Amino acid sequence: MTNIEIARLLRNIAAAYIIKNEKKFRFQITAYQKAADMIDHSVSELQDLFKENKLDTLPGIGASIKSHLEELFTHGKVRHFEEVLQDIPEAIFPLLDVHGFGPKKAYKLVSEYKLSNPETVIADLEKIAQKGKIAGLEGFGEKSEQDIITSIQEYWLGKTKASRMVLPYANELAKRMVEYLMKSKFVLSACALGSLRRKVATIGDIDIAAVSNQPQAVLDHFVNFPGKERLIEHGSMTASILVSSGRQIDLMVASPEGFGSLLQHFTGSKAHNIHLREYALSKGLSLSEYGIKEKNEIGEVRMEKYDTEEKFYQALGLSWIPPEIRENTGEIELAVKHDLPKLIELSEIKGDLHLHSSYPIQPSHDLGKSSMQEIIEKAISLKYEYMGFSEHNPSQSKHKLQQNIDILGKRSKFIDLLKSQYKNCIQIFSLLEIDILPNGNLAIDNQCLELLDCAIVSVHSAFDLDKKTMTKRVLKGLSHPKAKILGHPTGRLFNQRPGYELDWDQIFDFCKTNKKALEINSWFLRLDLPDILVREAVKKGVTLVINTDSHAVSQMDFMEYGISVARRGWAKNNDILNTKTYNEIKEWFRGGE
DNA sequence: GCCGTTTTCGGCCCGACTGTTTTCAGTCG
């Protein structure tokens, strides 16, 4: 069973408890939901942790859930779960994926209409609603019947489109909304919060906060956004709309004196906020998007407002926490001790080592679109100390060995020429991105490799090998003395493929021992190494390198996305290879310290 | 059912919004 399936199962248990008796089981419910959330964010497959008897190393999994999971892995089913689910019709669970459906509404409708087929329950309910049969039910009316139809139709649409936005797309949408909001004279300022501010790799909804003394006027303006497709809700503090392609935008308004609290609340993550609020409670304080409530000796409640986030965290005795690491993975405990790491920053990057030029190398994969000179000029404008050309290796199937040696020899001479031309402005490395073939060999000959400063090695084919074979393949590719960097280590591409599996403990150990770097690829469809694996790599002391993998000069600006990934993985300056100086890197490529 | 800077027992985030309701239940973030 995969983590996704297990998380779903635990959420179903929580839903069953809600239906049975929400009050009585409220703590079990949150426990199961929390465990499911943790599993969704876990770097390791639970099945593997089970084999190593390390299930309870995951926060949120205690003795009880651990034993249930052990039973699940051993026998394929869990007695306790079967008891909990006994009286709950299976058909309610698919409905929980439809917006507006919680366990109780789903249960009521499924029971009322005796819907028993989980495969068809959503379509069945849609038909029932369309016949106008729901409006008469107790607790339902015309409006809720119509809402059910709308939600189900949007659910069908969601099935056919990619459900999460990549960062540049989300940034652009947020920017458009902020610009639109600023047209209102009542808006003092506006910014994007939520997962966009935390720089999560893919974004679900856009969250915007606005500062104003006239919230109602701002919300009225917001819901008239020209790109609006449908109004979802429109209250006195918040509103939500759906824009084209089914993206949701939420707005929340606060007065200037309370804006810090709102920033904090709306940035999240949910898990961070819950933990922070629990921590505050232990100090006798209650947190919300409006500020901090405190009871005095005679029981009077006083609310303190905060105009900046720094003051909000300070009032709790915490250091300000960078948004990228607000995921409740230990940041609050360190902020209490004022011991947060100093995360890597864009300004610390001294060079980009993965750049594809248009040099006619007759590669196995796509050639870059910009000339070497254009790329150098761009790198200089970015104030880099050095850069590396890393085109794909010349195709092996199309060339004989001598042809490849000739192509690469010519390229080396050309790069040498550029080096001398630009020696006072920037230092240049001659690299290459080389395929790791399915058998683990590199795609070009040793004589060719000798012409390079070092090689970035990557998997570009046969993605479906099993974990063990793929690990062996990658380790063999990395073993070559010239191979110093593993490019886009998981091979994932958002909305296209999930990436292959590797035994990360083995990969990390190998890289650490043999001085190889793992790439954080900044291309927004990759963002690979993923942040949670960056965190593990950093913990193990593995060297990382942040590259753009640019195929055109404009893409060299995407370094910021790689930085976001590194920061989300708690990486510091000295974890990142390309914060080092030219001489240090040169030495590192040669295998020195 | 989980967890520990007050705790191995006794706590557990907080509020907005909608629809169907005359005061609240359900859902969402």
Short mmCIF file of C-alpha atoms in Angstrom, two decimals, chain A residues 209-476:
data_model
loop_
_atom_site.label_atom_id
_atom_site.label_comp_id
_atom_site.label_asym_id
_atom_site.label_seq_id
_atom_site.Cartn_x
_atom_site.Cartn_y
_atom_site.Cartn_z
CA ALA A 209 -4.37 39.87 1.88
CA ALA A 210 -5.27 43.54 1.60
CA VAL A 211 -4.82 46.42 4.04
CA SER A 212 -7.73 48.81 4.28
CA ASN A 213 -9.89 50.74 6.67
CA GLN A 214 -12.90 50.03 4.46
CA PRO A 215 -13.05 46.22 4.18
CA GLN A 216 -16.53 46.14 2.67
CA ALA A 217 -15.57 48.44 -0.20
CA VAL A 218 -12.48 46.36 -0.91
CA LEU A 219 -14.41 43.10 -0.92
CA ASP A 220 -17.02 44.59 -3.25
CA HIS A 221 -14.23 45.63 -5.61
CA PHE A 222 -12.60 42.18 -5.37
CA VAL A 223 -15.71 40.23 -6.33
CA ASN A 224 -16.02 42.36 -9.47
CA PHE A 225 -12.62 41.19 -10.78
CA PRO A 226 -12.97 41.05 -14.59
CA GLY A 227 -11.57 37.54 -14.74
CA LYS A 228 -14.19 36.23 -12.29
CA GLU A 229 -16.05 33.17 -13.43
CA ARG A 230 -18.13 32.59 -10.31
CA LEU A 231 -18.56 34.03 -6.84
CA ILE A 232 -17.95 31.45 -4.15
CA GLU A 233 -18.54 33.56 -1.07
CA HIS A 234 -18.65 37.19 -0.07
CA GLY A 235 -18.66 38.03 3.62
CA SER A 236 -17.65 41.04 5.66
CA MET A 237 -13.96 40.11 6.14
CA THR A 238 -13.24 37.58 3.41
CA ALA A 239 -14.43 36.63 -0.05
CA SER A 240 -13.60 33.95 -2.60
CA ILE A 241 -14.00 33.82 -6.33
CA LEU A 242 -13.34 31.30 -9.05
CA VAL A 243 -11.44 32.61 -12.06
CA SER A 244 -10.94 31.09 -15.49
CA SER A 245 -9.66 27.51 -15.57
CA GLY A 246 -11.20 26.86 -12.18
CA ARG A 247 -8.58 28.57 -10.00
CA GLN A 248 -9.79 29.91 -6.69
CA ILE A 249 -8.68 33.24 -5.23
CA ASP A 250 -9.36 34.07 -1.58
CA LEU A 251 -9.14 37.58 -0.22
CA MET A 252 -8.91 38.62 3.40
CA VAL A 253 -8.88 42.25 4.53
CA ALA A 254 -7.41 43.76 7.67
CA SER A 255 -6.86 47.22 9.09
CA PRO A 256 -3.24 48.51 9.11
CA GLU A 257 -2.83 48.04 12.86
CA GLY A 258 -3.80 44.36 12.63
CA PHE A 259 -2.03 43.49 9.40
CA GLY A 260 0.87 41.61 11.00
CA SER A 261 -1.52 39.12 12.59
CA LEU A 262 -3.31 38.62 9.29
CA LEU A 263 -0.04 38.05 7.42
CA GLN A 264 0.91 35.43 9.95
CA HIS A 265 -2.44 33.67 9.89
CA PHE A 266 -2.96 33.68 6.16
CA THR A 267 0.58 32.57 5.32
CA GLY A 268 0.11 29.33 7.22
CA SER A 269 0.80 26.56 6.91
CA LYS A 270 -2.20 25.17 8.70
CA ALA A 271 0.01 22.76 10.64
CA HIS A 272 2.34 25.62 11.62
CA ASN A 273 -0.57 27.75 12.82
CA ILE A 274 -2.15 24.96 14.84
CA HIS A 275 1.11 24.16 16.55
CA LEU A 276 1.84 27.84 17.19
CA ARG A 277 -1.62 28.28 18.70
CA GLU A 278 -1.15 25.24 20.91
CA TYR A 279 2.17 26.66 22.05
CA ALA A 280 0.51 30.02 22.77
CA LEU A 281 -2.27 28.31 24.74
CA SER A 282 0.31 26.76 27.02
CA LYS A 283 1.37 30.34 27.80
CA GLY A 284 -2.23 31.36 28.42
CA LEU A 285 -2.54 33.18 25.09
CA SER A 286 -5.02 32.69 22.28
CA LEU A 287 -3.98 33.51 18.70
CA SER A 288 -6.10 34.39 15.71
CA GLU A 289 -5.87 36.44 12.52
CA TYR A 290 -6.87 39.47 14.62
CA GLY A 291 -4.12 39.34 17.20
CA ILE A 292 -3.34 37.81 20.55
CA LYS A 293 -5.94 37.45 23.30
CA GLU A 294 -4.95 37.34 26.92
CA LYS A 295 -7.08 36.93 30.05
CA ASN A 296 -6.18 39.00 33.07
CA GLU A 297 -6.61 37.99 36.74
CA ILE A 298 -10.31 38.86 36.86
CA GLY A 299 -11.06 37.00 33.65
CA GLU A 300 -11.30 39.97 31.32
CA VAL A 301 -10.09 39.27 27.78
CA ARG A 302 -7.82 41.78 26.14
CA MET A 303 -6.86 41.69 22.46
CA GLU A 304 -3.50 42.97 21.33
CA LYS A 305 -3.07 43.80 17.65
CA TYR A 306 0.17 43.66 15.65
CA ASP A 307 1.01 45.66 12.55
CA THR A 308 4.02 43.51 11.63
CA GLU A 309 4.69 39.80 11.72
CA GLU A 310 7.98 40.35 13.54
CA LYS A 311 6.10 41.92 16.47
CA PHE A 312 3.55 39.10 16.46
CA TYR A 313 6.20 36.38 16.79
CA GLN A 314 8.15 38.52 19.23
CA ALA A 315 5.12 38.86 21.48
CA LEU A 316 5.16 35.08 21.80
CA GLY A 317 8.86 35.13 22.61
CA LEU A 318 9.82 33.67 19.23
CA SER A 319 12.20 34.73 16.49
CA TRP A 320 10.55 35.65 13.22
CA ILE A 321 10.28 32.51 11.12
CA PRO A 322 10.92 32.63 7.34
CA PRO A 323 7.68 31.68 5.53
CA GLU A 324 9.39 28.91 3.54
CA ILE A 325 9.91 26.77 6.64
CA ARG A 326 6.54 27.32 8.34
CA GLU A 327 5.49 23.70 7.96
CA ASN A 328 5.58 22.55 11.59
CA THR A 329 8.68 20.46 11.16
CA GLY A 330 10.58 21.81 14.14
CA GLU A 331 10.79 25.50 13.25
CA ILE A 332 8.65 26.65 16.20
CA GLU A 333 10.82 24.86 18.76
CA LEU A 334 13.96 26.46 17.30
CA ALA A 335 12.31 29.89 17.12
CA VAL A 336 11.57 29.60 20.85
CA LYS A 337 15.27 29.03 21.43
CA HIS A 338 16.20 31.74 18.90
CA ASP A 339 18.21 29.10 17.12
CA LEU A 340 16.77 29.09 13.58
CA PRO A 341 19.24 28.39 10.78
CA LYS A 342 20.28 31.25 8.52
CA LEU A 343 18.80 30.10 5.23
CA ILE A 344 20.55 30.49 1.89
CA GLU A 345 19.77 33.66 -0.08
CA LEU A 346 19.81 34.42 -3.79
CA SER A 347 22.51 37.06 -3.33
CA GLU A 348 24.89 34.38 -2.06
CA ILE A 349 24.89 32.45 -5.34
CA LYS A 350 28.14 32.98 -7.21
CA GLY A 351 27.43 31.09 -10.40
CA ASP A 352 25.16 28.85 -12.46
CA LEU A 353 26.66 25.55 -13.57
CA HIS A 354 23.90 24.04 -15.68
CA LEU A 355 23.42 26.09 -18.84
CA HIS A 356 22.52 24.80 -22.29
CA SER A 357 23.82 26.98 -25.11
CA SER A 358 23.00 26.72 -28.80
CA TYR A 359 26.54 25.52 -29.57
CA PRO A 360 26.10 22.88 -32.32
CA ILE A 361 27.02 19.85 -30.29
CA GLN A 362 24.45 17.57 -32.00
CA PRO A 363 23.09 16.47 -28.64
CA SER A 364 21.05 13.51 -27.58
CA HIS A 365 18.36 15.88 -26.24
CA ASP A 366 17.30 19.47 -26.78
CA LEU A 367 19.82 22.14 -27.64
CA GLY A 368 19.70 25.57 -25.96
CA LYS A 369 18.35 28.60 -27.80
CA SER A 370 20.92 31.23 -26.81
CA SER A 371 24.54 31.51 -27.92
CA MET A 372 27.41 31.04 -25.52
CA GLN A 373 28.18 34.75 -25.74
CA GLU A 374 24.59 35.72 -24.88
CA ILE A 375 24.69 33.40 -21.88
CA ILE A 376 28.00 34.82 -20.69
CA GLU A 377 26.66 38.37 -20.97
CA LYS A 378 23.60 37.39 -18.97
CA ALA A 379 25.72 35.69 -16.32
CA ILE A 380 27.81 38.84 -16.03
CA SER A 381 24.66 40.94 -15.64
CA LEU A 382 23.65 38.62 -12.79
CA LYS A 383 26.99 39.45 -11.18
CA TYR A 384 28.14 35.84 -11.19
CA GLU A 385 31.78 35.09 -10.51
CA TYR A 386 31.65 32.00 -12.74
CA MET A 387 29.38 29.85 -14.87
CA GLY A 388 29.42 26.49 -16.58
CA PHE A 389 28.29 25.38 -20.02
CA SER A 390 26.51 22.04 -19.73
CA GLU A 391 24.93 21.06 -23.02
CA HIS A 392 23.64 17.54 -23.42
CA ASN A 393 26.28 15.11 -24.58
CA PRO A 394 26.57 14.62 -28.33
CA SER A 395 24.36 11.79 -29.46
CA GLN A 396 26.09 8.45 -29.36
CA SER A 397 23.81 6.76 -31.82
CA LYS A 398 24.45 9.37 -34.48
CA HIS A 399 28.23 9.56 -34.13
CA LYS A 400 31.26 7.38 -34.06
CA LEU A 401 33.72 7.85 -31.17
CA GLN A 402 36.12 9.95 -33.22
CA GLN A 403 33.31 12.26 -34.33
CA ASN A 404 32.36 12.89 -30.71
CA ILE A 405 35.96 13.58 -29.79
CA ASP A 406 36.16 16.04 -32.68
CA ILE A 407 32.91 17.80 -31.71
CA LEU A 408 33.93 18.13 -28.07
CA GLY A 409 37.51 19.09 -28.93
CA LYS A 410 36.21 21.91 -31.11
CA ARG A 411 33.85 22.98 -28.36
CA SER A 412 36.67 23.01 -25.80
CA LYS A 413 38.77 25.23 -28.03
CA PHE A 414 35.87 27.59 -28.50
CA ILE A 415 35.22 27.75 -24.76
CA ASP A 416 38.94 28.38 -24.19
CA LEU A 417 38.69 31.31 -26.56
CA LEU A 418 35.70 32.70 -24.66
CA LYS A 419 37.51 32.15 -21.37
CA SER A 420 40.37 34.35 -22.45
CA GLN A 421 38.03 36.93 -23.95
CA TYR A 422 36.03 37.27 -20.76
CA LYS A 423 38.71 36.45 -18.20
CA ASN A 424 38.41 39.83 -16.52
CA CYS A 425 34.63 39.59 -16.19
CA ILE A 426 33.75 36.00 -15.40
CA GLN A 427 35.27 32.54 -15.10
CA ILE A 428 33.93 29.75 -17.30
CA PHE A 429 33.75 26.01 -16.73
CA SER A 430 33.46 23.47 -19.51
CA LEU A 431 30.91 20.94 -18.34
CA LEU A 432 28.45 18.62 -20.00
CA GLU A 433 25.17 17.04 -18.97
CA ILE A 434 25.63 13.38 -19.66
CA ASP A 435 22.98 10.67 -19.77
CA ILE A 436 23.24 7.82 -17.33
CA LEU A 437 22.31 4.89 -19.54
CA PRO A 438 19.97 2.19 -18.21
CA ASN A 439 22.96 -0.03 -17.39
CA GLY A 440 24.61 2.79 -15.39
CA ASN A 441 27.26 3.62 -17.96
CA LEU A 442 27.74 7.21 -19.06
CA ALA A 443 26.66 8.03 -22.60
CA ILE A 444 30.04 9.21 -23.84
CA ASP A 445 33.47 7.73 -23.91
CA ASN A 446 36.24 8.35 -21.36
CA GLN A 447 38.36 10.17 -23.94
CA CYS A 448 35.54 12.68 -24.36
CA LEU A 449 35.10 13.03 -20.60
CA GLU A 450 38.75 13.95 -20.24
CA LEU A 451 38.06 17.17 -22.14
CA LEU A 452 35.70 18.43 -19.40
CA ASP A 453 36.16 20.16 -16.04
CA CYS A 454 33.46 17.85 -14.75
CA ALA A 455 30.20 16.19 -15.71
CA ILE A 456 26.63 16.61 -14.58
CA VAL A 457 25.09 13.16 -14.92
CA SER A 458 21.34 12.67 -15.28
CA VAL A 459 18.70 10.09 -16.09
CA HIS A 460 16.78 10.88 -19.28
CA SER A 461 15.45 7.49 -20.28
CA ALA A 462 14.03 4.22 -18.91
CA PHE A 463 12.26 5.95 -16.00
CA ASP A 464 10.31 2.89 -15.01
CA LEU A 465 13.11 0.80 -13.52
CA ASP A 466 12.40 -0.41 -9.99
CA LYS A 467 13.92 1.37 -7.02
CA LYS A 468 16.77 -1.05 -6.48
CA THR A 469 17.83 -1.16 -10.12
CA MET A 470 17.49 2.61 -10.51
CA THR A 471 19.59 3.21 -7.40
CA LYS A 472 22.29 0.90 -8.73
CA ARG A 473 22.16 2.64 -12.10
CA VAL A 474 22.50 6.13 -10.64
CA LEU A 475 25.29 5.13 -8.25
CA LYS A 476 27.22 3.54 -11.09
#
